[in-house]
XYZ file of C-alpha atoms in Angstrom:
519
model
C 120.394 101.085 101.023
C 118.303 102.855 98.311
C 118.353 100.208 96.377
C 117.434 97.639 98.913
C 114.433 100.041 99.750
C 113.179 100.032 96.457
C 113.375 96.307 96.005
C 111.667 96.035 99.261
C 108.564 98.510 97.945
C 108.490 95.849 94.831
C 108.571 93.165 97.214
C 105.926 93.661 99.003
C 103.380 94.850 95.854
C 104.553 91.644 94.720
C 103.426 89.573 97.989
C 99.878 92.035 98.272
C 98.773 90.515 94.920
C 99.529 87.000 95.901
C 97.534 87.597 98.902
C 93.953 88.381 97.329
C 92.316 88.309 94.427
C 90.704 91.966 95.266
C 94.400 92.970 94.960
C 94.848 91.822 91.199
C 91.733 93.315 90.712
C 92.266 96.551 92.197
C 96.038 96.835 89.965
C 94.168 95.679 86.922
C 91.404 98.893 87.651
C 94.224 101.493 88.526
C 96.107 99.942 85.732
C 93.223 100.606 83.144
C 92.813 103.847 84.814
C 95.988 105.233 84.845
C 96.413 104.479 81.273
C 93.102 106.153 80.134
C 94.588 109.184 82.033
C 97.744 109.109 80.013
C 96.324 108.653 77.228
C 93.882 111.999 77.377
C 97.410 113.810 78.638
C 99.112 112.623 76.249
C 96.607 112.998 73.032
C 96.128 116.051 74.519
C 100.037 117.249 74.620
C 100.100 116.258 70.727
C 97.697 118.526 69.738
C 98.603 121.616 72.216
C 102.397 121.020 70.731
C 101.400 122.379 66.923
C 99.226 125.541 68.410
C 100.995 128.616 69.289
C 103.894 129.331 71.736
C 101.442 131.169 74.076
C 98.955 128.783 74.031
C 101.378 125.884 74.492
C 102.723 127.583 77.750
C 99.219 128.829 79.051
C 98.088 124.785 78.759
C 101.279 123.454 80.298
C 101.671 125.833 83.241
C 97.752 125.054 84.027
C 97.452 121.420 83.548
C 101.022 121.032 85.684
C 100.174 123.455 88.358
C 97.100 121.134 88.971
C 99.369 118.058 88.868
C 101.745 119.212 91.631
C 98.571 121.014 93.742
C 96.742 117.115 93.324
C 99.966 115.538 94.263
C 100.697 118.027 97.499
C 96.987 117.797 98.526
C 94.813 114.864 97.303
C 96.889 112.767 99.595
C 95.654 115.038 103.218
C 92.155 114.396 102.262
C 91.680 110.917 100.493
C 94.034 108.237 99.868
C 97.013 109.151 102.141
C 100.498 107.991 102.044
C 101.617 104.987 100.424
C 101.592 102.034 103.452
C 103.604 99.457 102.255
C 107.064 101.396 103.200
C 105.614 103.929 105.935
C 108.648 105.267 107.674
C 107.285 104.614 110.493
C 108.143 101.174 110.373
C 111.430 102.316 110.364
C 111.870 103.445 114.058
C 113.817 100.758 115.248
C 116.722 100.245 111.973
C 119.691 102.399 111.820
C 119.483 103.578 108.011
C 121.056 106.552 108.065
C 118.806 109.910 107.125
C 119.639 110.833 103.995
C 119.100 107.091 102.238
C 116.182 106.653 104.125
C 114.536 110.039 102.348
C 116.372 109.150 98.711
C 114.715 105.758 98.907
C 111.653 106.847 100.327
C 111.551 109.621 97.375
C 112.301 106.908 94.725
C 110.160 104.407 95.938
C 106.901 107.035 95.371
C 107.429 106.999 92.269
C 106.664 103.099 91.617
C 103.628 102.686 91.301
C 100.447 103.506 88.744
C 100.399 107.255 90.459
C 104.291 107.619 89.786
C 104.878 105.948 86.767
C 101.226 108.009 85.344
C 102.965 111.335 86.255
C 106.371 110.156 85.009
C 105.273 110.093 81.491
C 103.143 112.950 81.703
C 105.258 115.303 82.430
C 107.512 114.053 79.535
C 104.322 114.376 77.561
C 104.136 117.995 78.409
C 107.530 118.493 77.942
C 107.523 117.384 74.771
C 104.947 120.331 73.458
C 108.413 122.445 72.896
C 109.450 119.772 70.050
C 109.884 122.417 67.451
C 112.481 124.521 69.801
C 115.315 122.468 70.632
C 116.320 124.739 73.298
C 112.780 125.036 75.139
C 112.455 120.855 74.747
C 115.542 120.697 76.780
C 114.918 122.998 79.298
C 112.058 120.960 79.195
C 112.875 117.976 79.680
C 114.909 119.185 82.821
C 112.134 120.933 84.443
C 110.430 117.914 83.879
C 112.779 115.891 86.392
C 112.369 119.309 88.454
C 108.652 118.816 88.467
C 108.370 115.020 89.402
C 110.432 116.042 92.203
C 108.316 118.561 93.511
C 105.466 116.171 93.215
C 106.999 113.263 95.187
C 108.797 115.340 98.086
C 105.846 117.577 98.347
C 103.579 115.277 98.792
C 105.653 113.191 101.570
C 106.736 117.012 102.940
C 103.026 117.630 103.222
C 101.638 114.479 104.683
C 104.125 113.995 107.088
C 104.215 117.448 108.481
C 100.240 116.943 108.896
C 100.740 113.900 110.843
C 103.042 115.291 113.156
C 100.585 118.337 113.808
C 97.380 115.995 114.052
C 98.636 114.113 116.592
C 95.975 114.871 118.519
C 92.156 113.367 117.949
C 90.194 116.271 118.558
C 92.649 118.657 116.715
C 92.415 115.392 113.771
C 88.359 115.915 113.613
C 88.918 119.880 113.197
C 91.381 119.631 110.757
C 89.534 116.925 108.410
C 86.530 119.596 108.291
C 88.420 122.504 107.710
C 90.655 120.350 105.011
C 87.379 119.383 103.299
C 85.860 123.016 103.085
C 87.927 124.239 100.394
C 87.390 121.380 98.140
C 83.706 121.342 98.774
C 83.551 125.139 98.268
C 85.679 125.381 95.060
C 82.878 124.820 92.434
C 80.418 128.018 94.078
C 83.368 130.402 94.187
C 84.151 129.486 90.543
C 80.604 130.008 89.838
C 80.161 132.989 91.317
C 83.486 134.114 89.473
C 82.144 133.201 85.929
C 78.590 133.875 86.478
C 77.479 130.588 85.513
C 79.675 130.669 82.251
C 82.705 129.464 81.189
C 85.900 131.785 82.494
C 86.634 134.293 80.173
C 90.165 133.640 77.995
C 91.638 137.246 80.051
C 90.821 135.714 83.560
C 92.576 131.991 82.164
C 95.833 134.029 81.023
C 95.725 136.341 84.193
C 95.683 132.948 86.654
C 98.487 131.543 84.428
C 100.243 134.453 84.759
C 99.895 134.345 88.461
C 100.497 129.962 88.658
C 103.771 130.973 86.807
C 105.193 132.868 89.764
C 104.299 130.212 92.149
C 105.761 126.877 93.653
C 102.896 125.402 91.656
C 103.179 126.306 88.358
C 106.869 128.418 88.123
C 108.625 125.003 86.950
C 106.142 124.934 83.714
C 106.775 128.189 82.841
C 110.291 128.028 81.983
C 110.260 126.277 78.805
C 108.388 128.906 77.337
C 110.002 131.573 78.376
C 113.086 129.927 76.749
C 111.008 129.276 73.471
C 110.513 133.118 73.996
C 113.969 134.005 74.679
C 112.991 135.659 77.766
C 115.759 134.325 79.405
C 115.853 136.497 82.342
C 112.361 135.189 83.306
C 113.204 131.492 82.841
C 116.155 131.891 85.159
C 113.589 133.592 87.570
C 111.563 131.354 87.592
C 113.602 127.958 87.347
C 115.295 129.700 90.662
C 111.931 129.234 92.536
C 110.931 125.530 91.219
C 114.387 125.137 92.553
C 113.779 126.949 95.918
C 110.544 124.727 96.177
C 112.068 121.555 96.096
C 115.062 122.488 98.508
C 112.409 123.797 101.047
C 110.094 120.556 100.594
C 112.779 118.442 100.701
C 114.230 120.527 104.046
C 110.770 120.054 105.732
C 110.028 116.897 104.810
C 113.911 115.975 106.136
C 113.020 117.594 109.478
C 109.532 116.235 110.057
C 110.909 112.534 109.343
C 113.643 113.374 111.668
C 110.801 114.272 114.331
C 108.481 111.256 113.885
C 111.071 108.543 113.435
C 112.491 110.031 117.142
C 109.166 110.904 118.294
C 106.653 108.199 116.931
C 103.242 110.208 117.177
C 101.139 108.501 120.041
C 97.579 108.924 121.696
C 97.548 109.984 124.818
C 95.010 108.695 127.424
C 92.601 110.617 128.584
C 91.701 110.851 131.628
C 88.448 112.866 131.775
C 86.221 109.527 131.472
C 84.267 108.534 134.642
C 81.702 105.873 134.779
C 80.557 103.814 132.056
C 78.863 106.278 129.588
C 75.954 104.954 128.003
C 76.095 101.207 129.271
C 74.880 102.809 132.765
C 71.607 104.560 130.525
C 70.650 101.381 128.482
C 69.825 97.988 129.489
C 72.261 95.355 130.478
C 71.117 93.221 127.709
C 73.340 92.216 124.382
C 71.415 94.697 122.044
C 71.761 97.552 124.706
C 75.579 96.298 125.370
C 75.501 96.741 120.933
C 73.621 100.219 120.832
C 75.711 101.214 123.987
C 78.968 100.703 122.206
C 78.412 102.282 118.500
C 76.644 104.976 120.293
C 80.143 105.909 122.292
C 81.657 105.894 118.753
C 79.309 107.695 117.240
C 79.773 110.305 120.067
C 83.788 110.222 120.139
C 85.149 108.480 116.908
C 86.583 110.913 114.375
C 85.744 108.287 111.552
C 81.989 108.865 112.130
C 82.291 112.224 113.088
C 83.000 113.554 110.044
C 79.571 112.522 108.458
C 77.934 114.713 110.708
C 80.696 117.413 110.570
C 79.988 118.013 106.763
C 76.894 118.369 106.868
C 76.686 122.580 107.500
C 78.980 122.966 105.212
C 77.221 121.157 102.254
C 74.088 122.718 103.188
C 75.448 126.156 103.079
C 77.283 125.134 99.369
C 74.049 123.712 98.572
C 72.070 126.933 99.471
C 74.818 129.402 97.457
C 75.175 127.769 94.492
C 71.441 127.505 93.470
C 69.027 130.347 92.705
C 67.315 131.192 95.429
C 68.429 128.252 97.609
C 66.304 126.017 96.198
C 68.860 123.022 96.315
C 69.011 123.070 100.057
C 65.988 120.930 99.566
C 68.319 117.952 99.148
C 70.442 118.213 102.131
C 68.109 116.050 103.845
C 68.214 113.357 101.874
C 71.807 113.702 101.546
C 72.344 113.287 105.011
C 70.072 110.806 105.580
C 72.569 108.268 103.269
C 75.410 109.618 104.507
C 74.509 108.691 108.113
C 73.004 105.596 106.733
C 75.439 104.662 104.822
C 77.945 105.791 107.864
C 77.561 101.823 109.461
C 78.823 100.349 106.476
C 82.209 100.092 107.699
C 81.446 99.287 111.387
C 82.463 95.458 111.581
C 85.962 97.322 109.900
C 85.871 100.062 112.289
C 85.722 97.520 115.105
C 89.217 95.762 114.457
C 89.910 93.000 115.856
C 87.840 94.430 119.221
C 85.029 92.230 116.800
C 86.276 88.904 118.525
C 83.932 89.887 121.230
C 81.098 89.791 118.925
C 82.425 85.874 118.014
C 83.419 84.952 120.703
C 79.723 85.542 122.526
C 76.281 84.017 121.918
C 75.683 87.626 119.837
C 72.538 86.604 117.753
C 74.406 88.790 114.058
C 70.027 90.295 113.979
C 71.006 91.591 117.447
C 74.149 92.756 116.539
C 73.011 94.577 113.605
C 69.745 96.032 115.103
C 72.196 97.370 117.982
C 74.055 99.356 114.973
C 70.947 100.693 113.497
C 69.414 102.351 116.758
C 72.708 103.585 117.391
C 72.817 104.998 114.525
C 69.023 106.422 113.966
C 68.917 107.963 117.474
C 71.419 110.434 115.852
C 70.067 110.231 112.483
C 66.474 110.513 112.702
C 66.347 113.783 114.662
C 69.167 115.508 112.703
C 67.315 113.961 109.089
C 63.983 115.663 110.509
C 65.339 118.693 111.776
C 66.970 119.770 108.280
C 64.046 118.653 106.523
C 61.759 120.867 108.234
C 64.022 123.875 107.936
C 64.903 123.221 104.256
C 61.495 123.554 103.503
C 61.024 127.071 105.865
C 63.887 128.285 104.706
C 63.027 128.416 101.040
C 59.387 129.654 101.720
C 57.891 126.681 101.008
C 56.549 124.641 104.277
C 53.657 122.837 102.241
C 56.749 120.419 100.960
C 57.730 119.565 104.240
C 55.708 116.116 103.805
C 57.424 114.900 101.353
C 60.717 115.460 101.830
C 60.213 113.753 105.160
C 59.196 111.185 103.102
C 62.689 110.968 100.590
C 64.760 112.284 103.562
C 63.233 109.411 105.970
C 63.053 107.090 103.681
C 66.545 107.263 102.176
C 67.686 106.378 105.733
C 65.918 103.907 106.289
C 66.447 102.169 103.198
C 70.560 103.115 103.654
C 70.797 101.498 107.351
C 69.062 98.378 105.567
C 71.430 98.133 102.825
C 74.646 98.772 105.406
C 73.596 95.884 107.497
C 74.123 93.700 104.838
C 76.765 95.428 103.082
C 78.835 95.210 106.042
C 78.351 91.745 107.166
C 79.973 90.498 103.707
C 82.799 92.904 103.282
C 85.478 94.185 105.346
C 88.398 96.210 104.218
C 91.338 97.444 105.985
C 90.911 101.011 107.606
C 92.482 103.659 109.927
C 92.610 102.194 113.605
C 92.050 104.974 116.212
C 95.149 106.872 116.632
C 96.774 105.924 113.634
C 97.834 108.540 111.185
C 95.119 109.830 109.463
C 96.735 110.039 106.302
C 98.236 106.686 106.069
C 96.299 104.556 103.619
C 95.622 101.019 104.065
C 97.013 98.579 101.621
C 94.241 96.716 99.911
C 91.544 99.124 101.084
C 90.579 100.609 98.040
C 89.144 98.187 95.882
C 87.415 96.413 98.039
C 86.467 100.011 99.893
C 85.476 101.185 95.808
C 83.343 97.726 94.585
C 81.229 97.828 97.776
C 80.565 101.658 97.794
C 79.465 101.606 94.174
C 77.108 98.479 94.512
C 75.795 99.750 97.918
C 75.100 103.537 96.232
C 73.469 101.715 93.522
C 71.171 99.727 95.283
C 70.122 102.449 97.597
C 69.770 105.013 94.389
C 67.101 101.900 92.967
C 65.593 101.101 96.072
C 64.595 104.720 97.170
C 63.163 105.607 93.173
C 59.467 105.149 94.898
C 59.730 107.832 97.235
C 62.164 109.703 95.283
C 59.728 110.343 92.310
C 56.498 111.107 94.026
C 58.818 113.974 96.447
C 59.998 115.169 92.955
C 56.312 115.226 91.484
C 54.769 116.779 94.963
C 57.381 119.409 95.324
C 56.793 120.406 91.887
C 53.482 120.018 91.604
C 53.044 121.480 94.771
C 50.319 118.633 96.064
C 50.151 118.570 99.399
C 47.916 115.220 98.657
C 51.055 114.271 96.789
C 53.588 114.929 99.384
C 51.615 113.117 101.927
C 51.504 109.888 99.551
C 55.331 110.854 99.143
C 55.574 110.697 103.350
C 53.752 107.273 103.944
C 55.566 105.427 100.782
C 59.225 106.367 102.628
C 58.576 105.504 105.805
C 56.592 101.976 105.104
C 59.215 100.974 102.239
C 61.953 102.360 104.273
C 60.834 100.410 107.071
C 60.107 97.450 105.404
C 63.669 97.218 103.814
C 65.489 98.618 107.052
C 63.652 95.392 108.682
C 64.783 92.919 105.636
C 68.348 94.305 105.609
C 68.291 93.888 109.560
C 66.941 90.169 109.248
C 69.274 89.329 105.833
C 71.941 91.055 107.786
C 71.952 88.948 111.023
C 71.505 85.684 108.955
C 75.018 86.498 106.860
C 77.050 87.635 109.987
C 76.248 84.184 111.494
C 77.454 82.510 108.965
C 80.450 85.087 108.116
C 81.177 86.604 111.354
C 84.615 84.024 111.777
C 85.695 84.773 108.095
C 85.382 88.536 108.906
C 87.607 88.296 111.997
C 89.905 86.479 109.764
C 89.929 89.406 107.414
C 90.313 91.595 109.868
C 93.163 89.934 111.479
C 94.946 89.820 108.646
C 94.776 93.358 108.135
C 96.165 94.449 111.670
């Protein structure tokens, strides 16, 4: 059974190339950069290996504690579990337990990710070359470590999707799971002052790293090389302990979710029909009606809005006398633009309606962008104004208007077109959250970068006279700053609206297709 499960992962990364081009694409960029990554580790590894013992084992136990912490937690917050063997999908077969989770745990490790991490920490066990005895126990804590990377990770994510079964607890958890990562750089600023960490306060959190689940496994070779063998045995006992216990919970929560499949449950607080009773019963107030429901109840573009606080109170700590808050604003203005990139995606296959109905595609993407700015343009204004205030400087509340404004505008332009050419697969409401899609991330990557891009060139007009006025402090300037945003931003927001309807037309059945395909 293990081995059928791992022929079955190859299987179907086999079939997902032969399906799309973006696929071979997307292997041939992980490829390339999963072997630039190995190469740094491993470069890296050669030249730590001839430097002292100490410094050997303060690299290893740093650079590995980070590998097993990225493994256990990258997956929560970004690209999720791997989808092409979910265990959901096997509810309904009779494998028994224990090959299920061996096949499950071998099968993570195919792929770019696995194979990456495979040879790195080889790479770092081979630093203890010179001491035969530290190589080996190397080499074994190696196999020790790879472990704790793959069963952690699948311990962690499906634990989480057990406890996030439900939405509202999902959209709590996603902004509390993003705080710490978002928060990280201040603390260490405030921690070095600005500088570099000192070389005491790198051996003191190696010292601690060794004594956790983390980093206990890459301490052992050098407390062989050491011959401190009492603290290698320590030690090795808890990389040990860590695996047993992430393999024990990870055992238990499959047990619970292939029994219990996590569900949504139905509300049933709704009465009425929301906003379709406020707007008019025409198709662009049946449009605005719609995205304004998910705007109000979707998770997926709730957590633009939810991160904004937070960024603005990072923004505010990190710089000298909060003078960076000044770009919250035009932060959020993008991000909220930028947030209806993905709608024909977020609709699923619910986007028949849309084809299926005399839906002129200006209409439908018009509808999108009022849903979207009667959220965005208050909010946008709001934190504009109070930037300004709250760093004692009110005369530049023109032109930051005038970026902040205009950056929206200019990003609900660029998502109307950007979103009427590409689709990628996404989380459907209720899914796991942490279950990536396969083929997302290419196509998800190319149209994020040439959208940023194109919004970054587009909004340089505004962008440099704010800078100038703010600096300056011209109020002429910031004015000047003000009028350039909103005309340019509406112009554009009016082309991308126009350009936008003319390509869903003519795309709208390919991107049901798509989107078919994916379900």
């Amino acid at each position: 059974m293990v081995a059928h499960l791992l022929r079955l992962k190859l299987t179907l990364l086999r079939n997902s190339l032969r399906r799309s081009p973006w696929q071979v694409v997307g292997l041939a960029v992980a490829v390339l950069y999963g072997l630039g990554a190995l190469a740094g580790v491993v470069i890296g590894m050669a030249v730590v290996s001839v430097q002292e013992p100490d410094i050997r084992g303060l690299v290893v136990v740093l650079l590995g504690s980070l590998l097993v912490l990225g493994w256990w937690v990258v997956p929560l917050l970004a690209f999720g579990l791997d989808a092409t063997i979910d265990p959901a999908r096997f509810v309904t077969f009779a494998i028994p337990r224990r090959s299920l989770l061996t096949g499950l745990a071998l099968a993570g490790v195919v792929g770019v990710p696995g194979v990456v991490t495979l040879v790195s920490v080889l790479a770092m066990a081979g630093v203890w070359w010179r001491t035969p005895a530290a190589l080996v126990a190397g080499i074994v804590c190696a196999v020790v470590a790879l472990a704790t990377c793959v069963l952690g990770s699948r311990a962690t994510t499906s634990l989480a999707s057990g406890l996030l079964a439900g939405r509202r607890f999902r959209e709590v958890m996603a902004a509390v799971a993003v705080l710490p990562i978002i928060v990280i750089g201040p603390v260490l600023g405030r921690l070095t002052d600005g500088g570099l960490p000192s070389a005491a306060t790198v051996e003191q959190l190696a010292d601690v790293l060794a004594w956790t689940p983390f980093g206990a496994v890459w301490a052992v070779p050098g407390d062989v090389a050491a011959g401190q063998w009492g603290l290698a045995a320590a030690r090795f006992a808890i990389a040990l302990a860590t695996v047993a216990v992430v393999a024990v919970v990870w055992d238990r929560a499959l047990a619970h979710a292939l029994v219990n499949p996590a569900h949504e449950k139905a509300s049933g607080k709704g009465h009425g029909l929301g906003w379709f009773d406020r707007l008019p019963a025409t198709p662009l107030g049946a449009v605005t009606a719609r995205c304004l429901t998910y705007w109000a109840r979707d998770p997926r573009y709730a957590l633009a809005v939810a991160v904004v606080p937070v960024l603005a109170i990072v923004l505010y700590v990190v710089s000298p006398g909060g003078a960076l808050v000044l770009l919250i604003a035009p932060i959020t203005g993008y991000l909220m633009g930028w947030g209806i990139s993905a709608d024909v995606a977020y609709d699923g296959t619910a986007f028949w309606t849309h084809v299926a109905t005399p839906l002129r595609g200006h209409v439908d993407r018009l509808g999108r962008v009022l849903a979207a700015g009667a959220i965005a343009l208050p909010t946008v204004t709001l934190l504009a104004v109070g930037a300004a205030v709250l760093t004692g400087d009110p005369s530049a509340v023109p032109a930051l208007l005038g970026v902040s404004l205009g950056v929206l505008l200019t990003s609900l332009g660029v998502s109307s077109v950007l979103s009427a050419l590409v689709v990628y697969p996404v989380q459907l409401p209720g899914e796991n959250p942490f279950q990536s899609k396969q083929g997302a991330s290419t196509a998800a990557v190319v149209s994020q970068l040439a959208g940023s891009l194109a919004i970054m060139v587009l909004c340089l007009p505004e962008g440099l006279l704010a800078l100038m006025a703010i600096r300056s402090g011209s109020a002429a300037l910031g004015w000047v700053a003000l009028a350039v945003g909103l005309v340019l931003g509406a112009l554009l927001l009016a082309i991308g609206v126009r350009l936008g309807g003319r390509t869903l037309d003519r795309t709208a059945p390919d991107l049901l297709r798509r989107i078919v395909a994916f379900a």
